[in-house]
N, CA, C and O atoms as a printed pandas DataFrame, in Angstrom:
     atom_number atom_name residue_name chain_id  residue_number  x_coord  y_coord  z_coord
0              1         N          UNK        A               1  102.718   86.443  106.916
1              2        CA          UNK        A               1  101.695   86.416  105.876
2              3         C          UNK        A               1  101.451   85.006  105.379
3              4         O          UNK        A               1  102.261   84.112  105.625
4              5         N          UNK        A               2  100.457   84.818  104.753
5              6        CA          UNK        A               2   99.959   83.314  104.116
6              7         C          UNK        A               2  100.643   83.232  102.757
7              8         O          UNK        A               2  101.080   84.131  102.039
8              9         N          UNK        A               3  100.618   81.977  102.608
9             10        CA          UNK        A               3  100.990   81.608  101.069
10            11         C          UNK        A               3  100.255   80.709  101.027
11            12         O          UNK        A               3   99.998   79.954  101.965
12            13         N          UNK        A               4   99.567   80.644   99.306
13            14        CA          UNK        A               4   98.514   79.687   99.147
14            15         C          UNK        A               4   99.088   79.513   97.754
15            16         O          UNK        A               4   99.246   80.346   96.862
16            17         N          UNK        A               5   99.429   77.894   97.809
17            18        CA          UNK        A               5   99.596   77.440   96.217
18            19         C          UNK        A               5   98.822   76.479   95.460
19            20         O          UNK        A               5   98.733   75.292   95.775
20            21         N          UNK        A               6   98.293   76.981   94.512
21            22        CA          UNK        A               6   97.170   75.836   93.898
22            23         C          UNK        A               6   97.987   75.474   92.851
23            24         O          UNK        A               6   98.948   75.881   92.198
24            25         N          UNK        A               7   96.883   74.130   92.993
25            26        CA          UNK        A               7   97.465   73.321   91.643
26            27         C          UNK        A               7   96.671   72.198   90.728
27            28         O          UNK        A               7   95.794   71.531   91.278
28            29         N          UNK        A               8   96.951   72.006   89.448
29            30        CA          UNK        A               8   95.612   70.963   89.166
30            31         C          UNK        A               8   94.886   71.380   88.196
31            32         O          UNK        A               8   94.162   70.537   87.666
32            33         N          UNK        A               9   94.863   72.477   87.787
33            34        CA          UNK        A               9   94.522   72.866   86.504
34            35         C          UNK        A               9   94.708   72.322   85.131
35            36         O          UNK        A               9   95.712   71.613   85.066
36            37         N          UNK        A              10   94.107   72.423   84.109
37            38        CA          UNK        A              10   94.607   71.942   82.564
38            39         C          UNK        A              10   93.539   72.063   81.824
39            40         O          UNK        A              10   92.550   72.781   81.969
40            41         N          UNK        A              11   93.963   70.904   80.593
41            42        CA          UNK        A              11   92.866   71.511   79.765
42            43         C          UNK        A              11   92.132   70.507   79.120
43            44         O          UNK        A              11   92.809   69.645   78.559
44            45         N          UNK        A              12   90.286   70.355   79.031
45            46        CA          UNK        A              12   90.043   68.884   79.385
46            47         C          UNK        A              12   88.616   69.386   78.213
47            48         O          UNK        A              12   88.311   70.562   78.014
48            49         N          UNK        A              13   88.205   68.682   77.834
49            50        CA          UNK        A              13   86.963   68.470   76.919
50            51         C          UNK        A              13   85.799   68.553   77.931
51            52         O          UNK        A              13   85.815   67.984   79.023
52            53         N          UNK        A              14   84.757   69.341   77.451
53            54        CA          UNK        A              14   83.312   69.004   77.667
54            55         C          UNK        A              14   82.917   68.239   78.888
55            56         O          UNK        A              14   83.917   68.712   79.428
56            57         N          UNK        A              15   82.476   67.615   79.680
57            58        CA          UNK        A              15   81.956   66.690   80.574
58            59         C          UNK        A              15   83.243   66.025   81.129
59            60         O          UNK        A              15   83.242   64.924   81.679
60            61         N          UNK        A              16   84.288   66.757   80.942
61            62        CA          UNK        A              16   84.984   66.064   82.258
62            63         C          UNK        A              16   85.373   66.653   82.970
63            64         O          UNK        A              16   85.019   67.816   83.168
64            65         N          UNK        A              17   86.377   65.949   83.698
65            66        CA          UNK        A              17   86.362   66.330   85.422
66            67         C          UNK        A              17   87.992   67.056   85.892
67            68         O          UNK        A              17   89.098   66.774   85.431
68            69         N          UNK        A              18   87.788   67.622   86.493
69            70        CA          UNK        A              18   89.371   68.125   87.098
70            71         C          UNK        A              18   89.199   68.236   89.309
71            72         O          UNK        A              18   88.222   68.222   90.058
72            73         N          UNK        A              19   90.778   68.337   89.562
73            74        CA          UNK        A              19   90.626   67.888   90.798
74            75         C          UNK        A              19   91.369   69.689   91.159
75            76         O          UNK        A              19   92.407   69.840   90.513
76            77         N          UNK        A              20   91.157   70.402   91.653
77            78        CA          UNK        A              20   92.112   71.658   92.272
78            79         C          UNK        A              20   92.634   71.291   93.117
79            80         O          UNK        A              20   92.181   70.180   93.395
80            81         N          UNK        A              21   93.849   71.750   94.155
81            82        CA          UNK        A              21   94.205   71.748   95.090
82            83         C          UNK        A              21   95.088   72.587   95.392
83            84         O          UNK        A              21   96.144   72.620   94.761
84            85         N          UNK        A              22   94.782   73.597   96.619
85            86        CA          UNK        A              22   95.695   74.186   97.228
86            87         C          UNK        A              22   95.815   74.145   98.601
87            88         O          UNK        A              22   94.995   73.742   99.426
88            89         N          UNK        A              23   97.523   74.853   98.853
89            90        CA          UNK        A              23   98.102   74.198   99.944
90            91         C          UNK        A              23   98.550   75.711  100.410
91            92         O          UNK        A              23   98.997   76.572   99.654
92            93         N          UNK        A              24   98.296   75.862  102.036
93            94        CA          UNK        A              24   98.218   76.914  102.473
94            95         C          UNK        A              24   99.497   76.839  103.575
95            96         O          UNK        A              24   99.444   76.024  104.496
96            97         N          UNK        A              25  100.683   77.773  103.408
97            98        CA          UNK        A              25  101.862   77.368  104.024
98            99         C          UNK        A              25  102.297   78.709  104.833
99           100         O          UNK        A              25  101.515   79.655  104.739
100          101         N          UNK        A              26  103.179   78.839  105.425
101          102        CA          UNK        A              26  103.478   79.895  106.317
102          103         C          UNK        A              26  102.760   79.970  107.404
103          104         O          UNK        A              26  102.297   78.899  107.796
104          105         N          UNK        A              27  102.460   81.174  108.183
105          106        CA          UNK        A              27  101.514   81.522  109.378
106          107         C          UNK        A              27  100.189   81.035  108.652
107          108         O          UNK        A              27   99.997   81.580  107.565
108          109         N          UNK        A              28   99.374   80.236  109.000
109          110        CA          UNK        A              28   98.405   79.536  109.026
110          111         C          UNK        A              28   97.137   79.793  110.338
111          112         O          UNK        A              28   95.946   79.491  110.416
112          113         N          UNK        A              29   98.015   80.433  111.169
113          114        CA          UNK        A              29   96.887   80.241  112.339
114          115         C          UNK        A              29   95.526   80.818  112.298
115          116         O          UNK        A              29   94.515   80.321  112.796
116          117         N          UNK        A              30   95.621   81.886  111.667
117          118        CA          UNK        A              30   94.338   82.899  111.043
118          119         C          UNK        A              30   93.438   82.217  110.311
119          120         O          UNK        A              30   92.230   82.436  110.225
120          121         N          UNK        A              31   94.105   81.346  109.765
121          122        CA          UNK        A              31   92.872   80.970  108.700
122          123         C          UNK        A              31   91.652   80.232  109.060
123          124         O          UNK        A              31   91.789   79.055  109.393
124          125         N          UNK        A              32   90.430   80.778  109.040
125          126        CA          UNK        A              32   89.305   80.091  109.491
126          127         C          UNK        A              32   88.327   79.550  108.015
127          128         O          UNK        A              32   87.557   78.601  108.169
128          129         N          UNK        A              33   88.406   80.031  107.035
129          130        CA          UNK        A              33   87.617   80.079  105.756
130          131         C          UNK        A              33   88.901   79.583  104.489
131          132         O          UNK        A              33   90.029   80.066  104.398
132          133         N          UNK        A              34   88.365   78.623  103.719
133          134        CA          UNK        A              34   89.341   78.901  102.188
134          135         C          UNK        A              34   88.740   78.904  101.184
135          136         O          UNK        A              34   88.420   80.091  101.236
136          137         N          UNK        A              35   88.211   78.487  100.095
137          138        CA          UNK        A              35   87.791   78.815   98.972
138          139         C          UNK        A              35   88.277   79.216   97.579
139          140         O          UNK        A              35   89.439   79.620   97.547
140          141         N          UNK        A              36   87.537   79.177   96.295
141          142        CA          UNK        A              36   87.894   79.231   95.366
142          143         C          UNK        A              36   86.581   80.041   94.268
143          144         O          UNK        A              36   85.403   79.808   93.998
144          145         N          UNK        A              37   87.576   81.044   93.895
145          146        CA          UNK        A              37   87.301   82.219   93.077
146          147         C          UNK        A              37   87.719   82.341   91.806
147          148         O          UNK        A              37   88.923   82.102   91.717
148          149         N          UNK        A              38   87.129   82.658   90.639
149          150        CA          UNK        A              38   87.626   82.299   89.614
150          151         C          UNK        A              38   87.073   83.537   88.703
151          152         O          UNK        A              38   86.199   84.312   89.094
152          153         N          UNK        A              39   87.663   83.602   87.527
153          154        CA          UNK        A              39   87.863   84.741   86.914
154          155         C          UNK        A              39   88.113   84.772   85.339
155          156         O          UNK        A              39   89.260   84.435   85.046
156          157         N          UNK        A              40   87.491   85.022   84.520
157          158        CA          UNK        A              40   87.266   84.284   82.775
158          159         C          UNK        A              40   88.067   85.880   82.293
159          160         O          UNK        A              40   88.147   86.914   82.958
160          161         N          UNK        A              41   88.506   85.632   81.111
161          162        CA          UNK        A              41   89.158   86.270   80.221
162          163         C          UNK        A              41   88.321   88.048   79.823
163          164         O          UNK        A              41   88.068   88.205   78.629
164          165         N          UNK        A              42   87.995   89.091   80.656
165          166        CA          UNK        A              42   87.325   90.079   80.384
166          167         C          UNK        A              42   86.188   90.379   81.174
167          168         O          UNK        A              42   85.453   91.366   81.174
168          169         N          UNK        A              43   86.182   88.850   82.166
169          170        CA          UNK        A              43   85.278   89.256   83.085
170          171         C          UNK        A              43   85.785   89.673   84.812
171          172         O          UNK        A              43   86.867   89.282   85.252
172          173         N          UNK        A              44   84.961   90.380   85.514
173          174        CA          UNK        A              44   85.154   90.386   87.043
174          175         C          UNK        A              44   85.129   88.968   87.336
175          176         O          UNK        A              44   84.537   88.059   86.756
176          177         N          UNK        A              45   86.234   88.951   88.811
177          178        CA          UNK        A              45   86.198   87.339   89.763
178          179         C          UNK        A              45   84.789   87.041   90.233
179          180         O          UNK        A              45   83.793   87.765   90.191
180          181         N          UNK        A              46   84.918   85.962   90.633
181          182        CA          UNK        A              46   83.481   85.154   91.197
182          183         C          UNK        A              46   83.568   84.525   91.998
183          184         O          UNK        A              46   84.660   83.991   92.187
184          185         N          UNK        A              47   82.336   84.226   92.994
185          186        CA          UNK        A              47   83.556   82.789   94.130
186          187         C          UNK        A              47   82.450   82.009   93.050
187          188         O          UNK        A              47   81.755   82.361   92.097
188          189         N          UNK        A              48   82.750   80.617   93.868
189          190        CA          UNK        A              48   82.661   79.277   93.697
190          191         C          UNK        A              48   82.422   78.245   94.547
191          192         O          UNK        A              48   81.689   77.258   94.504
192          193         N          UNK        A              49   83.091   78.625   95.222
193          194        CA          UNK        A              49   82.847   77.660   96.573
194          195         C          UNK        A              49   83.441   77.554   98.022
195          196         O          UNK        A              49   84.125   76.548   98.215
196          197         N          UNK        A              50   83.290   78.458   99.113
197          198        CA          UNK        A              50   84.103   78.321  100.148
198          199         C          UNK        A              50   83.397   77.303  101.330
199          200         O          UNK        A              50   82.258   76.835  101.331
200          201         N          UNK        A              51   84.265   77.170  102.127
201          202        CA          UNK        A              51   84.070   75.555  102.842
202          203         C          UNK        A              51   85.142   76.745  104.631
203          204         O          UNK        A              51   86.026   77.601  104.674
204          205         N          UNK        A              52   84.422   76.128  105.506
205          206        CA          UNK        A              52   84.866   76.647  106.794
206          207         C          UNK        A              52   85.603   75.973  107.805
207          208         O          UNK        A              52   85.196   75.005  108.448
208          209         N          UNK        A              53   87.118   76.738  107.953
209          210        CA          UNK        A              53   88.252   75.706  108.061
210          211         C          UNK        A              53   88.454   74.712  109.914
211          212         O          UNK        A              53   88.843   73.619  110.324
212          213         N          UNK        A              54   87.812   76.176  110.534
213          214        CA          UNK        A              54   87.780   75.503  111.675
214          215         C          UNK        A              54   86.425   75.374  112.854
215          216         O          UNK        A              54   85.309   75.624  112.399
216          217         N          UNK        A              55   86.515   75.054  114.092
217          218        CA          UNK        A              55   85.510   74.864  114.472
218          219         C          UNK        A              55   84.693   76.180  114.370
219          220         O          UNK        A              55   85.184   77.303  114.480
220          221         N          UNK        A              56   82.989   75.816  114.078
221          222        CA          UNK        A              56   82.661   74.130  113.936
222          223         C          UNK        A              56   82.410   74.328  112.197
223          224         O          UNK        A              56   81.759   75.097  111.490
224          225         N          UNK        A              57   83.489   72.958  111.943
225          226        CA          UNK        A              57   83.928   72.757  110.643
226          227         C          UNK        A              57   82.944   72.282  109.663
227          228         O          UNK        A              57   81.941   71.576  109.759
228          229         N          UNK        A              58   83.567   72.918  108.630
229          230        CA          UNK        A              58   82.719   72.143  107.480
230          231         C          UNK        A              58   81.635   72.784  106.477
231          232         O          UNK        A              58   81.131   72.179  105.531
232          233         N          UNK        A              59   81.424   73.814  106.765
233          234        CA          UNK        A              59   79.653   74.491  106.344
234          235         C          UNK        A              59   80.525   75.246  105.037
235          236         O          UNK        A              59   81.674   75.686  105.072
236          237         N          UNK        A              60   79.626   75.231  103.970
237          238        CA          UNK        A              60   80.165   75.186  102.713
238          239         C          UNK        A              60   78.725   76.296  102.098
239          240         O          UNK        A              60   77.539   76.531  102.333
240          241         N          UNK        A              61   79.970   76.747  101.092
241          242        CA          UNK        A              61   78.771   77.507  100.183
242          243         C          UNK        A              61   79.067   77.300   98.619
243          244         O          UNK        A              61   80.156   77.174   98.059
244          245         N          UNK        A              62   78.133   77.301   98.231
245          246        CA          UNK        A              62   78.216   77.172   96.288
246          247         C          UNK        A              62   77.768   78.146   95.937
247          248         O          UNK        A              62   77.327   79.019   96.684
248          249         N          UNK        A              63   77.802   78.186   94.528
249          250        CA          UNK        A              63   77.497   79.065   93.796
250          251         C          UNK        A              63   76.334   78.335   92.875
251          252         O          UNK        A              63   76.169   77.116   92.872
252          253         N          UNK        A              64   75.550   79.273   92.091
253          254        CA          UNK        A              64   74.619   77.823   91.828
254          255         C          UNK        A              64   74.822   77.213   90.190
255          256         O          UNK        A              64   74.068   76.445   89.595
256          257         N          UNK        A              65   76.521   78.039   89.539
257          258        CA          UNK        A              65   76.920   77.274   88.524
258          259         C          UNK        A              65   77.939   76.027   89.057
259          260         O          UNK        A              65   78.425   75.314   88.179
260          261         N          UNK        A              66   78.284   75.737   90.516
261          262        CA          UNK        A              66   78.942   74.778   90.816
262          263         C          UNK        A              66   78.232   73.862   91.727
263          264         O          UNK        A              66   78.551   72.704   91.998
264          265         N          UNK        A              67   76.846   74.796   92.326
265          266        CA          UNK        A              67   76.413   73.702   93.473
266          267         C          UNK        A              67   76.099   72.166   93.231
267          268         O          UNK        A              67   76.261   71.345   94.134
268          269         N          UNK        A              68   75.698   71.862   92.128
269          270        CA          UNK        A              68   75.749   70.496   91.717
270          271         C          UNK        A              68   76.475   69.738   91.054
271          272         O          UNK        A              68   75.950   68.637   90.884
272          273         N          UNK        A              69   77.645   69.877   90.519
273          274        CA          UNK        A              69   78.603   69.780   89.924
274          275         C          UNK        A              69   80.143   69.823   90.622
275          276         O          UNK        A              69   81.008   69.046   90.219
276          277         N          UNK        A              70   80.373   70.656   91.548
277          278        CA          UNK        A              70   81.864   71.009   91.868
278          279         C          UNK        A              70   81.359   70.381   93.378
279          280         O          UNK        A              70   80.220   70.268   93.830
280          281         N          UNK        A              71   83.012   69.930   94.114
281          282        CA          UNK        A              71   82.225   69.803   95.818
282          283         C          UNK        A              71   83.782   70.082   96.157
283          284         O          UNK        A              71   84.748   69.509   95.652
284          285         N          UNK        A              72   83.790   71.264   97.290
285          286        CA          UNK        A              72   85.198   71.490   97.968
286          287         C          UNK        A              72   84.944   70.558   99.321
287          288         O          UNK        A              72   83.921   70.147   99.869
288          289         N          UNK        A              73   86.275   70.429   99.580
289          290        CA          UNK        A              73   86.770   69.617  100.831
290          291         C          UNK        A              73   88.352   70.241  101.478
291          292         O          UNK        A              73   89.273   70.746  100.836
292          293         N          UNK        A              74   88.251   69.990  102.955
293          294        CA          UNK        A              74   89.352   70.495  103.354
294          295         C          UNK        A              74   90.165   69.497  104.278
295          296         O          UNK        A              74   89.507   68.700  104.947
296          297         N          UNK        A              75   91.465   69.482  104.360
297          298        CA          UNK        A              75   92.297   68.354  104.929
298          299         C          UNK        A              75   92.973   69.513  106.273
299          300         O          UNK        A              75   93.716   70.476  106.082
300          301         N          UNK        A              76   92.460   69.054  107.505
301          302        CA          UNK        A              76   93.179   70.299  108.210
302          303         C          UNK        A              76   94.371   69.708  108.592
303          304         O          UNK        A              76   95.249   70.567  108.499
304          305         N          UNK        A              77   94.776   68.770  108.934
305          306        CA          UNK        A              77   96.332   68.154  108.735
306          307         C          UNK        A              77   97.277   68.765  107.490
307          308         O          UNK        A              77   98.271   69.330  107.946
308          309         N          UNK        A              78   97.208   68.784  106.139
309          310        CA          UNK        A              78   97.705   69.682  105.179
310          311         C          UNK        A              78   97.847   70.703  105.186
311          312         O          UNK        A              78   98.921   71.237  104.913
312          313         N          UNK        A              79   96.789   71.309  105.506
313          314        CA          UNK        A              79   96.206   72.699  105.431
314          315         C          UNK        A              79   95.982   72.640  103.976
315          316         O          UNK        A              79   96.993   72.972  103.358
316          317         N          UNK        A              80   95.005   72.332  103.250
317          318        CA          UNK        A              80   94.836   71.794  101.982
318          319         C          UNK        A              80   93.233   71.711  101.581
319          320         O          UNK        A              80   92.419   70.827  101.847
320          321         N          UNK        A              81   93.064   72.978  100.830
321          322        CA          UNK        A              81   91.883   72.734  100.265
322          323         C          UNK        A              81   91.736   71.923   98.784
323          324         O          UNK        A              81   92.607   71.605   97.975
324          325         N          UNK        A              82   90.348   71.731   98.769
325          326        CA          UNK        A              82   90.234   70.930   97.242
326          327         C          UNK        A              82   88.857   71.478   96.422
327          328         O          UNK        A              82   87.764   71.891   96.812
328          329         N          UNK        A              83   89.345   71.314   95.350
329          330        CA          UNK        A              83   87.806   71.714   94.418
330          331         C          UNK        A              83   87.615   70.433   93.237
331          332         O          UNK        A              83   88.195   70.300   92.159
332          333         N          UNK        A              84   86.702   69.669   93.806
333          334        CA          UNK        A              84   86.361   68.783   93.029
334          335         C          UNK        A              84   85.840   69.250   91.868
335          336         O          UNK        A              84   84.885   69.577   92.573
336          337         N          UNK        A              85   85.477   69.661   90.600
337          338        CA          UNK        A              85   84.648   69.524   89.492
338          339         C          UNK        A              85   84.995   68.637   88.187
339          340         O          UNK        A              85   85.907   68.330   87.420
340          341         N          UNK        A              86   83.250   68.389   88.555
341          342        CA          UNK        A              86   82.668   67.045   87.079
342          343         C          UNK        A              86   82.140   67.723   86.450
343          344         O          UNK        A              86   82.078   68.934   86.662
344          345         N          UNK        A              87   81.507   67.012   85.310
345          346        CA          UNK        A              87   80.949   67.475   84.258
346          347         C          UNK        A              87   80.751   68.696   84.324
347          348         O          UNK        A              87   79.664   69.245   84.503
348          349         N          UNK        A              88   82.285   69.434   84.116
349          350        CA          UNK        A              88   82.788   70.306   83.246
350          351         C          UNK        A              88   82.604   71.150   81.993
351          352         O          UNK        A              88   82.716   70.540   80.930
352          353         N          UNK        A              89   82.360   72.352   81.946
353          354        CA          UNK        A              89   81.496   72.898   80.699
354          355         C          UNK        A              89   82.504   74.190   80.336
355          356         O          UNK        A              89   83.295   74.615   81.177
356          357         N          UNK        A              90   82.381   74.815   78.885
357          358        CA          UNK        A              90   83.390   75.735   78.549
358          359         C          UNK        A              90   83.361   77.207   79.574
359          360         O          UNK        A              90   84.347   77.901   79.822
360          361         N          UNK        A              91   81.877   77.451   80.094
361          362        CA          UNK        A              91   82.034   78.465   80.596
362          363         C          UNK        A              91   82.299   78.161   82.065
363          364         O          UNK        A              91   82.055   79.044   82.888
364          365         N          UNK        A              92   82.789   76.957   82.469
365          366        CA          UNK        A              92   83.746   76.873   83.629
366          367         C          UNK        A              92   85.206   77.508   83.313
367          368         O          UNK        A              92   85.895   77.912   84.249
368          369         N          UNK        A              93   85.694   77.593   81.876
369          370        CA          UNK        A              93   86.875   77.861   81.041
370          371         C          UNK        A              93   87.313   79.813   82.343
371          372         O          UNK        A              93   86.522   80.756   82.349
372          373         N          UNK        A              94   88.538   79.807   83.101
373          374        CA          UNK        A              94   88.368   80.657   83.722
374          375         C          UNK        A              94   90.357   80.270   84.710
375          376         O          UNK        A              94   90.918   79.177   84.793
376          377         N          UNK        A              95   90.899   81.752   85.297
377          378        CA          UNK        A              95   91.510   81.449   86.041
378          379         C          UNK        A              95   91.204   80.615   87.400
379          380         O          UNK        A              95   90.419   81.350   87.998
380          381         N          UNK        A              96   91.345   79.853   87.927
381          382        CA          UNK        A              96   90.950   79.809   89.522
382          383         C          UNK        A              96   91.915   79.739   90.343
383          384         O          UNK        A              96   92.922   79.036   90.256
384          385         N          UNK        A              97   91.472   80.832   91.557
385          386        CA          UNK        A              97   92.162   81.947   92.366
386          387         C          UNK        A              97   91.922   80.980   94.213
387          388         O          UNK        A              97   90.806   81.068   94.727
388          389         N          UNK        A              98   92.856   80.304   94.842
389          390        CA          UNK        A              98   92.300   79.950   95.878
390          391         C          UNK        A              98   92.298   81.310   96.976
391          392         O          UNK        A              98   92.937   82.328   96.712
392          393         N          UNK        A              99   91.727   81.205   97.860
393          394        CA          UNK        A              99   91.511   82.469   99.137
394          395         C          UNK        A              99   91.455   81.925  100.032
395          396         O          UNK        A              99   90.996   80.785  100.106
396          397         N          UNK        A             100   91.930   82.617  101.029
397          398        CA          UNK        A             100   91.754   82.370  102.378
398          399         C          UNK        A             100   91.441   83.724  103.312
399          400         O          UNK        A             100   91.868   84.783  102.853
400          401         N          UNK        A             101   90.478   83.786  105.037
401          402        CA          UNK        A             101   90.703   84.842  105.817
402          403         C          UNK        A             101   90.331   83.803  106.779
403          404         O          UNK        A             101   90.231   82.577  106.727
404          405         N          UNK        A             102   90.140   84.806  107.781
405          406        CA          UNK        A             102   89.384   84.590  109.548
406          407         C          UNK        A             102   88.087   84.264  109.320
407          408         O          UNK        A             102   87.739   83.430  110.155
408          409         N          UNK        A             103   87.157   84.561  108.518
409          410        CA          UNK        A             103   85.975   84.093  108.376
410          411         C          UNK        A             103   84.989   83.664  106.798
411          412         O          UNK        A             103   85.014   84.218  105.699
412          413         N          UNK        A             104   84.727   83.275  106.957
413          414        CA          UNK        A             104   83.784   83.007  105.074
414          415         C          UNK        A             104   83.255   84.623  105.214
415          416         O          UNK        A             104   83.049   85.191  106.286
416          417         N          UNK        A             105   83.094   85.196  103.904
417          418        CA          UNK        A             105   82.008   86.790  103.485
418          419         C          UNK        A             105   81.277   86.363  102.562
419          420         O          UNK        A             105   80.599   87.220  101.994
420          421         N          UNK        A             106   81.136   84.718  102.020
421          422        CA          UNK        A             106   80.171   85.349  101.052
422          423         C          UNK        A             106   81.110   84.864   99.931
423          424         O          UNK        A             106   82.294   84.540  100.031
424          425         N          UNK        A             107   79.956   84.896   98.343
425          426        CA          UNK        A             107   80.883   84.517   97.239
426          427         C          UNK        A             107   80.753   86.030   96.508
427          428         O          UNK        A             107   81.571   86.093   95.591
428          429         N          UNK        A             108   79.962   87.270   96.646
429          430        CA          UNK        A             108   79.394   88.061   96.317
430          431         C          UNK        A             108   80.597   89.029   95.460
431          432         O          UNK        A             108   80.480   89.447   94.309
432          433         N          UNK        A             109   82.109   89.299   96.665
433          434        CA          UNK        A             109   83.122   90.419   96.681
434          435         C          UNK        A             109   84.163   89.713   96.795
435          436         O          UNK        A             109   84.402   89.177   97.877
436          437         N          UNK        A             110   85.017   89.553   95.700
437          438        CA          UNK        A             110   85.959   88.778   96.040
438          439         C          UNK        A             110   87.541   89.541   97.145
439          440         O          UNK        A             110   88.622   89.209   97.631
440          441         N          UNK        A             111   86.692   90.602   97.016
441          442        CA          UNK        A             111   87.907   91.986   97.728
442          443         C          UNK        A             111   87.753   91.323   99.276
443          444         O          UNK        A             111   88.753   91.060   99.944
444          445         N          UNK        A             112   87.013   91.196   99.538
445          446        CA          UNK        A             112   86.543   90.676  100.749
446          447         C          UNK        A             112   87.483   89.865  101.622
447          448         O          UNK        A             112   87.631   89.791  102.842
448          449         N          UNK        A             113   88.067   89.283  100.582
449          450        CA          UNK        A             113   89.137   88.095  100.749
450          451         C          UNK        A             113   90.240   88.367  101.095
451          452         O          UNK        A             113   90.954   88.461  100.097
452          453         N          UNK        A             114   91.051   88.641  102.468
453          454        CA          UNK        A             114   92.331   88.614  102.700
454          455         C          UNK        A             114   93.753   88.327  101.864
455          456         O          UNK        A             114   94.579   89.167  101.509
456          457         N          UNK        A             115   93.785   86.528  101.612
457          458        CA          UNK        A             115   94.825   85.870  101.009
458          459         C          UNK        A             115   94.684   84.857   99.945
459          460         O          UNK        A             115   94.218   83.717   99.936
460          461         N          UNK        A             116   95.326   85.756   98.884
461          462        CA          UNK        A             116   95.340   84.782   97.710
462          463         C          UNK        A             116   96.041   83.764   97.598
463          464         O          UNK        A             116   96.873   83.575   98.485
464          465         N          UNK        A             117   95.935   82.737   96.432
465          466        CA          UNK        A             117   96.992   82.558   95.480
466          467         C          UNK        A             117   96.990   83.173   94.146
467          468         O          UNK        A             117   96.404   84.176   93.737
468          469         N          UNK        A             118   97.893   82.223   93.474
469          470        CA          UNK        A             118   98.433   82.889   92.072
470          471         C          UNK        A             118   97.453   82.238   91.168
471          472         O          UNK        A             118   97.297   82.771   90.069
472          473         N          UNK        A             119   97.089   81.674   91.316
473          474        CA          UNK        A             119   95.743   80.331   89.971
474          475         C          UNK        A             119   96.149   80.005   89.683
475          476         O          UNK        A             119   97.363   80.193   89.763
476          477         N          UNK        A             120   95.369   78.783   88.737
477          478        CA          UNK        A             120   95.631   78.396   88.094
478          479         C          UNK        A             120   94.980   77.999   87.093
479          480         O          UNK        A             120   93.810   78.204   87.417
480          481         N          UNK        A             121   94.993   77.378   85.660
481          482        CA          UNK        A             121   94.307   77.726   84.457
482          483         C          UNK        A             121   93.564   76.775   84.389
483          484         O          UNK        A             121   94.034   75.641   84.293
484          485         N          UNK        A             122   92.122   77.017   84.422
485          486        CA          UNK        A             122   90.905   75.755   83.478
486          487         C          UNK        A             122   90.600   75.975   82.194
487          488         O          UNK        A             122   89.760   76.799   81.832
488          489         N          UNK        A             123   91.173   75.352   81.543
489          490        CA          UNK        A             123   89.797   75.478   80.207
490          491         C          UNK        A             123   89.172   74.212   79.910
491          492         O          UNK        A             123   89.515   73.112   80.344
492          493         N          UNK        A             124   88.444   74.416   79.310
493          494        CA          UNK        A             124   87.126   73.458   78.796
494          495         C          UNK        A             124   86.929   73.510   77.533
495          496         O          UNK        A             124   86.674   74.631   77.093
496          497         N          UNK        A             125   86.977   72.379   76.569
497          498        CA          UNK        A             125   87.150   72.611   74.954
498          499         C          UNK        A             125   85.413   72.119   74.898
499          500         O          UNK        A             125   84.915   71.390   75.757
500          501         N          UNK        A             126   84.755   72.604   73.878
501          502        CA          UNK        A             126   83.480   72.115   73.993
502          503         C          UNK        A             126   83.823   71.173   72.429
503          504         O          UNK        A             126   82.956   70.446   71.944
């Protein structure tokens, strides 16, 4: 099975920036897709942003509260995804959940998603 540990979370004012990162360890070979899903205090999960791990690499999807603002990247030497976000806003304020499977589904179902991690915490003070 996969293990995915994120990290990088905290707790930051208004317009700034935080870096995510998770690191995907164990049997790895499956993984073609990773991404990041996130989940606010009373609400259903959401994606955010998945990015496509192997060939042909790279093709990314947003959401359109991160498409201009957040940018994922993947290190396939690590096995290490990243979630860049800037100017940072309270209703970014939310768990974020990294994922992984065999293929991207979409930000639509987060069930969709094979392999978690555990999150980790954003908030945003306005």
């Amino acid at each position: 099975p996969q293990q995915l540990s994120e990290s990088g979370g905290g707790s930051v004012e208004a317009g700034g920036s935080l870096r995510l990162t998770c690191v995907a360890s164990g049997n790895t070979y499956y993984i073609g897709c990773m991404g990041w899903f996130r989940q606010a205090q009373g609400k259903v999960r959401e994606g955010v942003a998945t990015i496509r791990t192997r060939t042909p690499l790279g093709s990314t999807d947003y959401s359109d509260s991160a498409r201009n603002r957040f940018t994922i990247s993947h290190d396939s030497a690590l096995n290490t995804v990243y979630l860049q976000m800037d100017n940072l806003e309270p209703d970014d304020t939310a768990m974020y959940y990294c994922a992984a499977d065999r293929f991207c589904k979409g930000l639509g179902d987060h069930q969709l998603y094979e392999w978690w991690g555990q999150g980790t915490q954003v908030t945003v003070s306005s």
